Tab-separated table of C-alpha atoms in Angstrom:
chain	number	residue	atom	x	y	z
A	78	MET	CA	0.000	0.000	0.000
A	79	GLY	CA	1.333	3.412	-0.948
A	80	ARG	CA	0.747	6.523	1.055
A	81	ASP	CA	-2.687	8.160	1.118
A	82	TYR	CA	-2.289	11.817	0.147
A	83	TYR	CA	-5.970	12.461	0.794
A	84	ALA	CA	-5.634	11.197	4.356
A	85	SER	CA	-2.549	13.364	4.832
A	86	LEU	CA	-4.627	16.442	3.994
A	87	GLU	CA	-7.626	15.144	5.953
A	88	ILE	CA	-9.957	15.226	2.943
A	89	ASN	CA	-11.858	12.596	0.962
A	90	ARG	CA	-11.323	11.601	-2.661
A	91	ASN	CA	-14.243	13.732	-3.823
A	92	ALA	CA	-12.547	16.900	-2.551
A	93	THR	CA	-12.535	19.860	-4.924
A	94	ASP	CA	-9.526	22.048	-5.708
A	95	ALA	CA	-10.872	24.560	-3.225
A	96	ASP	CA	-11.112	21.849	-0.547
A	97	ILE	CA	-7.519	20.776	-1.205
A	98	LYS	CA	-6.223	24.338	-0.903
A	99	LYS	CA	-8.286	25.067	2.182
A	100	SER	CA	-7.070	21.959	3.975
A	101	TYR	CA	-3.426	22.504	3.063
A	102	ARG	CA	-3.651	26.120	4.209
A	103	ARG	CA	-5.026	25.124	7.602
A	104	LEU	CA	-2.697	22.194	8.245
A	105	ALA	CA	0.480	23.832	6.875
A	106	LEU	CA	0.025	26.765	9.234
A	107	LYS	CA	-0.640	24.379	12.100
A	108	TYR	CA	2.453	22.235	11.555
A	109	HIS	CA	4.906	24.819	10.234
A	110	PRO	CA	8.150	24.599	12.294
A	111	GLN	CA	7.916	28.318	13.086
A	112	ASN	CA	4.549	27.685	14.689
A	113	ASN	CA	4.963	24.153	16.044
A	114	ASN	CA	8.103	22.758	17.659
A	115	LYS	CA	6.577	19.504	18.853
A	116	PRO	CA	8.293	16.237	17.869
A	117	GLY	CA	7.176	15.087	14.454
A	118	ALA	CA	5.824	18.490	13.386
A	119	TYR	CA	8.373	18.982	10.624
A	120	GLU	CA	7.804	15.463	9.269
A	121	LYS	CA	4.072	16.211	9.117
A	122	PHE	CA	4.781	19.585	7.476
A	123	ASN	CA	6.878	17.814	4.817
A	124	GLU	CA	4.182	15.158	4.310
A	125	LEU	CA	1.571	17.863	3.758
A	126	ALA	CA	3.753	19.594	1.172
A	127	GLU	CA	4.197	16.418	-0.877
A	128	ALA	CA	0.467	15.648	-0.703
A	129	TYR	CA	-0.431	19.162	-1.846
A	130	ASP	CA	2.216	19.110	-4.595
A	131	VAL	CA	0.532	16.020	-6.066
A	132	LEU	CA	-3.160	16.739	-5.515
A	133	SER	CA	-3.009	20.389	-6.617
A	134	ASP	CA	-1.654	19.350	-10.031
A	135	SER	CA	-4.413	17.879	-12.203
A	136	GLN	CA	-2.059	15.623	-14.194
A	137	LYS	CA	-0.268	14.200	-11.171
A	138	LYS	CA	-3.574	13.836	-9.337
A	139	ALA	CA	-5.095	11.921	-12.288
A	140	THR	CA	-2.178	9.493	-12.318
A	141	TYR	CA	-2.266	9.056	-8.537
A	142	ASP	CA	-6.033	8.468	-8.478
A	143	LYS	CA	-5.752	5.732	-11.105
A	144	PHE	CA	-2.395	4.100	-10.370
A	145	GLY	CA	-1.573	5.074	-6.780
A	146	GLU	CA	1.806	6.194	-5.432
A	147	GLU	CA	3.682	3.389	-7.204
A	148	GLY	CA	2.397	4.384	-10.630
A	149	LEU	CA	2.886	8.080	-9.905
A	150	LYS	CA	6.529	7.736	-8.897
A	151	GLY	CA	7.494	4.827	-11.109
A	152	GLY	CA	5.836	6.144	-14.253
A	153	ILE	CA	3.171	4.503	-16.409
A	154	PRO	CA	3.257	3.320	-20.031
A	155	GLU	CA	2.472	6.037	-22.549
A	156	GLU	CA	-0.489	4.134	-23.935
A	157	ALA	CA	-1.978	3.944	-20.420
A	158	GLY	CA	-2.109	7.711	-20.139
A	159	GLU	CA	-5.551	9.170	-20.569
A	160	ASN	CA	-7.659	11.986	-19.174
A	161	GLY	CA	-4.544	14.087	-18.729
A	162	ALA	CA	-2.727	11.478	-16.611
A	163	TRP	CA	0.970	12.237	-16.121
A	164	THR	CA	3.113	9.546	-17.694
A	165	GLU	CA	6.493	10.592	-16.264
A	166	GLY	CA	7.799	9.386	-12.923
A	167	TYR	CA	7.219	11.918	-10.160
A	168	THR	CA	9.942	12.821	-7.662
A	169	TYR	CA	9.205	14.981	-4.651
A	170	HIS	CA	11.886	17.645	-4.198
A	171	GLU	CA	11.854	17.428	-0.366
A	172	ASN	CA	11.503	21.208	-0.032
A	173	PRO	CA	8.332	21.867	1.972
A	174	GLU	CA	9.308	25.515	2.530
A	175	LYS	CA	9.220	26.107	-1.230
A	176	ILE	CA	5.680	24.699	-1.487
A	177	PHE	CA	4.693	26.828	1.509
A	178	ARG	CA	6.127	30.041	-0.003
A	179	GLN	CA	4.537	29.378	-3.394
A	180	PHE	CA	1.150	28.768	-1.814
A	181	PHE	CA	1.112	31.827	0.430
A	182	GLY	CA	3.110	34.086	-1.888
A	183	GLY	CA	5.475	35.299	0.814
A	184	ASP	CA	7.448	34.531	3.928
A	185	ASN	CA	5.027	35.843	6.561
A	186	PRO	CA	1.498	34.543	6.017
A	187	PHE	CA	0.921	34.674	9.773
A	188	ALA	CA	0.789	38.460	9.616
A	189	ASP	CA	-2.729	38.158	8.184
A	190	PHE	CA	-4.055	36.199	11.159
A	191	HIS	CA	-5.413	37.437	14.473
A	192	THR	CA	-6.165	35.785	17.769
A	193	LYS	CA	-9.698	35.329	19.018
A	194	ASP	CA	-9.386	38.395	21.225
A	195	GLY	CA	-8.645	40.543	18.174
A	196	HIS	CA	-4.901	40.924	18.660
A	197	GLU	CA	-2.607	40.210	15.757
A	198	VAL	CA	-0.610	37.017	15.963
A	199	ASN	CA	3.056	37.969	16.141
A	200	PHE	CA	5.390	35.416	14.560
A	201	ALA	CA	9.014	36.227	13.752
A	202	PHE	CA	8.939	34.740	10.290
A	203	GLY	CA	11.602	36.457	8.231
A	204	GLY	CA	10.013	39.816	7.516
A	205	LEU	CA	6.604	41.353	6.986
A	206	ARG	CA	5.844	40.206	3.477
A	207	GLY	CA	2.102	39.689	3.195
A	208	ARG	CA	0.137	37.164	1.217
A	209	GLY	CA	-0.125	37.749	-2.496
A	210	VAL	CA	3.353	39.272	-2.791
A	211	LYS	CA	5.562	37.175	-5.031
A	212	LYS	CA	9.125	36.519	-3.960
A	213	GLN	CA	11.903	35.507	-6.328
A	214	ASP	CA	13.616	32.203	-5.629
A	215	PRO	CA	17.368	32.400	-4.776
A	216	PRO	CA	19.772	32.329	-7.744
A	217	ILE	CA	20.837	28.901	-9.008
A	218	GLU	CA	24.612	28.806	-9.574
A	219	ARG	CA	26.380	26.320	-11.832
A	220	ASP	CA	30.079	26.069	-12.748
A	221	LEU	CA	31.068	26.550	-16.381
A	222	HIS	CA	34.363	24.721	-16.946
A	223	LEU	CA	36.404	26.205	-19.793
A	224	SER	CA	39.845	25.395	-21.194
A	225	LEU	CA	42.544	28.035	-21.442
A	226	GLU	CA	42.126	27.880	-25.223
A	227	ASP	CA	38.385	28.625	-24.849
A	228	LEU	CA	39.267	31.724	-22.846
A	229	PHE	CA	42.061	32.702	-25.269
A	230	TYR	CA	40.039	32.541	-28.479
A	231	GLY	CA	36.488	32.894	-27.164
A	232	CYS	CA	33.784	30.395	-28.061
A	233	THR	CA	30.081	29.606	-27.803
A	234	LYS	CA	28.789	27.055	-25.306
A	235	LYS	CA	25.271	25.637	-25.488
A	236	ILE	CA	23.877	24.180	-22.270
A	237	LYS	CA	20.620	22.256	-21.927
A	238	ILE	CA	18.611	22.856	-18.775
A	239	SER	CA	15.396	21.220	-17.572
A	240	ARG	CA	12.957	23.388	-15.676
A	241	ARG	CA	9.355	23.396	-14.561
A	242	VAL	CA	7.123	25.751	-16.575
A	243	MET	CA	3.497	26.685	-16.060
A	244	ASN	CA	1.005	25.289	-18.538
A	245	GLU	CA	-1.433	27.539	-20.374
A	246	ASN	CA	-4.177	26.908	-17.815
A	247	GLY	CA	-2.032	28.653	-15.180
A	248	ASN	CA	-2.686	25.918	-12.615
A	249	THR	CA	-0.525	22.978	-13.695
A	250	SER	CA	3.092	22.688	-14.716
A	251	SER	CA	5.384	20.374	-16.640
A	252	ILE	CA	9.107	19.764	-17.114
A	253	ARG	CA	10.568	21.160	-20.325
A	254	ASP	CA	14.085	21.411	-21.747
A	255	LYS	CA	15.655	24.627	-22.951
A	256	ILE	CA	19.008	25.433	-24.578
A	257	LEU	CA	20.934	28.368	-23.133
A	258	SER	CA	23.659	29.857	-25.319
A	259	ILE	CA	26.742	31.458	-23.717
A	260	THR	CA	29.084	33.565	-25.854
A	261	VAL	CA	32.483	33.346	-24.149
A	262	LYS	CA	34.562	36.478	-24.806
A	263	PRO	CA	38.363	36.276	-25.229
A	264	GLY	CA	40.138	37.131	-21.978
A	265	TRP	CA	37.348	36.300	-19.537
A	266	ASP	CA	38.704	35.664	-16.058
A	267	GLU	CA	38.085	32.843	-13.633
A	268	GLY	CA	34.956	33.747	-11.665
A	269	THR	CA	33.219	35.653	-14.476
A	270	ARG	CA	29.455	35.339	-13.927
A	271	ILE	CA	26.888	34.954	-16.713
A	272	THR	CA	23.283	35.483	-15.605
A	273	PHE	CA	20.134	34.267	-17.313
A	274	PRO	CA	17.304	36.142	-15.564
A	275	LYS	CA	14.241	34.191	-14.389
A	276	GLU	CA	15.123	30.913	-16.127
A	277	GLY	CA	14.477	28.792	-13.018
A	278	ASP	CA	11.361	26.806	-12.145
A	279	GLN	CA	8.078	28.627	-12.677
A	280	GLY	CA	5.237	28.507	-10.173
A	281	PRO	CA	1.897	30.245	-9.668
A	282	ASN	CA	3.119	32.267	-6.702
A	283	ASN	CA	6.852	32.727	-7.230
A	284	ILE	CA	9.222	34.667	-9.458
A	285	PRO	CA	11.582	32.151	-11.155
A	286	ALA	CA	15.165	32.172	-9.968
A	287	ASP	CA	17.994	33.578	-12.051
A	288	ILE	CA	20.396	30.937	-13.392
A	289	VAL	CA	24.022	32.009	-12.982
A	290	PHE	CA	26.995	30.292	-14.621
A	291	VAL	CA	30.401	30.915	-13.031
A	292	VAL	CA	33.530	30.494	-15.170
A	293	ARG	CA	35.969	27.880	-13.834
A	294	GLN	CA	39.258	27.511	-15.706
A	295	LYS	CA	40.530	24.004	-16.390
A	296	SER	CA	44.173	23.190	-15.687
A	297	HIS	CA	46.541	23.392	-18.656
A	298	PRO	CA	49.557	21.174	-19.432
A	299	ARG	CA	51.908	24.071	-20.272
A	300	PHE	CA	50.647	27.278	-18.717
A	301	THR	CA	49.190	28.680	-15.564
A	302	ARG	CA	47.428	31.987	-15.586
A	303	GLN	CA	47.838	35.080	-13.431
A	304	SER	CA	45.300	37.735	-14.482
A	305	ASN	CA	46.243	38.521	-18.107
A	306	ASN	CA	49.701	36.912	-17.917
A	307	LEU	CA	50.657	33.349	-18.797
A	308	ILE	CA	53.278	31.580	-16.692
A	309	TYR	CA	55.552	28.985	-18.291
A	310	THR	CA	58.049	26.912	-16.298
A	311	ALA	CA	61.289	25.866	-18.010
A	312	HIS	CA	63.576	23.188	-16.557
A	313	VAL	CA	67.297	23.759	-17.199
A	314	SER	CA	70.614	22.367	-16.053
A	315	LEU	CA	73.026	24.354	-13.908
A	316	GLU	CA	75.386	24.514	-16.862
A	317	LYS	CA	72.784	26.239	-19.030
A	318	ALA	CA	71.650	28.473	-16.173
A	319	LEU	CA	75.221	29.808	-15.945
A	320	THR	CA	76.226	29.886	-19.597
A	321	GLY	CA	73.063	30.761	-21.536
A	322	PHE	CA	70.578	28.895	-23.724
A	323	SER	CA	67.266	29.315	-25.573
A	324	VAL	CA	63.778	28.361	-24.366
A	325	GLU	CA	61.352	26.850	-26.873
A	326	VAL	CA	57.702	27.642	-26.030
A	327	GLU	CA	54.625	26.480	-27.943
A	328	THR	CA	51.972	29.210	-27.611
A	329	LEU	CA	48.217	28.758	-27.210
A	330	ASP	CA	47.751	29.657	-30.886
A	331	SER	CA	50.248	26.920	-31.944
A	332	ARG	CA	53.246	29.117	-32.715
A	333	PHE	CA	56.761	28.236	-31.527
A	334	LEU	CA	58.809	30.910	-29.793
A	335	SER	CA	62.572	30.630	-29.377
A	336	ILE	CA	63.531	32.940	-26.540
A	337	PRO	CA	67.253	33.481	-25.869
A	338	ILE	CA	68.355	33.608	-22.230
A	339	ASN	CA	71.704	35.389	-21.975
A	340	ASP	CA	71.438	36.314	-18.289
A	341	ILE	CA	72.525	34.081	-15.450
A	342	VAL	CA	69.462	32.265	-14.162
A	343	HIS	CA	69.492	32.869	-10.399
A	344	PRO	CA	66.740	31.621	-8.012
A	345	ASN	CA	64.560	34.745	-8.430
A	346	TYR	CA	65.123	35.192	-12.142
A	347	SER	CA	62.275	35.256	-14.669
A	348	LYS	CA	62.017	36.324	-18.288
A	349	GLU	CA	59.098	38.452	-19.503
A	350	VAL	CA	57.920	38.446	-23.116
A	351	PRO	CA	55.442	41.272	-23.866
A	352	GLU	CA	52.184	40.684	-25.804
A	353	GLU	CA	52.355	36.872	-25.573
A	354	GLY	CA	49.874	36.438	-22.727
A	355	MET	CA	46.066	36.376	-22.566
A	356	PRO	CA	43.869	38.874	-24.435
A	357	LEU	CA	42.467	41.675	-22.296
A	358	ALA	CA	38.707	41.231	-21.931
A	359	SER	CA	38.255	45.007	-22.200
A	360	CYS	CA	40.430	45.203	-25.340
A	361	PRO	CA	41.090	41.798	-26.960
A	362	LYS	CA	43.646	43.248	-29.389
A	363	LYS	CA	45.961	43.866	-26.430
A	364	ARG	CA	47.559	41.012	-24.539
A	365	GLY	CA	49.343	40.403	-21.301
A	366	LYS	CA	52.842	39.004	-20.875
A	367	LEU	CA	54.367	35.566	-21.135
A	368	ILE	CA	56.449	35.087	-17.994
A	369	ILE	CA	59.033	32.300	-18.047
A	370	GLN	CA	60.086	30.923	-14.695
A	371	PHE	CA	62.914	28.454	-14.202
A	372	VAL	CA	63.689	25.315	-12.276
A	373	VAL	CA	67.441	24.671	-12.222
A	374	TYR	CA	68.725	21.110	-11.883
A	375	PHE	CA	71.947	20.739	-9.907
A	376	PRO	CA	74.267	17.760	-10.405
A	377	GLN	CA	74.023	15.192	-7.642
A	378	LYS	CA	77.761	14.374	-7.653
A	379	LEU	CA	80.983	16.059	-8.803
A	380	SER	CA	84.444	14.563	-9.054
A	381	PRO	CA	87.308	16.379	-7.283
A	382	GLU	CA	88.673	17.388	-10.668
A	383	ARG	CA	85.393	19.012	-11.722
A	384	LYS	CA	85.050	20.754	-8.386
A	385	GLU	CA	88.498	22.242	-8.901
A	386	LEU	CA	87.623	23.409	-12.391
A	387	ILE	CA	84.443	25.046	-11.096
A	388	LYS	CA	86.384	26.803	-8.361
A	389	GLN	CA	88.813	28.146	-10.926
A	390	ALA	CA	86.018	29.246	-13.261
A	391	LEU	CA	84.091	31.045	-10.510
A	392	HIS	CA	87.092	32.507	-8.776
A	393	THR	CA	86.966	36.287	-8.679
């Protein structure tokens, strides 16, 4: 036996939409954690939200009435769907506060109630937002992982999202896919935010959340990035560090640079190459620097003869 949503809301199976709303309104206020701290109150509050989420939606209710909880959550064959029955498996989102806010249209429905002696009920419930006032859901943030090449050249990313949208009758909703297109500009930094206003789930009493994508830069095999500069690490022997050499660097746009190093490479030494870094987001024609850092390998052993030669060579 599956759960009985009608029993949860204390109504019978002939209840009208108005009966369902009236019962949920009464019981949700009674068992809301802000108004009831008795053991089991939150579990009851959550149970009421799931029952209302199903019975207030004509398609979900039709499926539940015919196939019970098992058919509702497990899905039913397409050919079995009739009279508007929902043929997709239902999953409760376990967010009773969201159902509560959507139903009452605000965070403080208690402000509209008064005690029997005429005094207003005073509940500290997150502000004085009355019924009927829509509140926007919090932004939904998702990471957008991009390669260093994506951020060097710029690109277009298309991302499919699934969201709940209201049907034309204004009372029921369904899940639909949508493609969001992001035009990545050359030089964007890690942490750049791209906002798609009000693309979250729709509901009768809420303003859909904004969907925000946050740029996250993938690691790169040759370069690390510091603002608009690219950092390249070259590994050289002590001999080359003291006598000079050239560094071969393959750039992000597949060119090969041969950079002569005529200075002595000491522990704090680095070589800067102008205009070989990342494009500036504000002016893509300009670029940062390529900064070459060095790791010097020292020999693990030296013969006495070689030590003597080094002493003579370094003697001042």
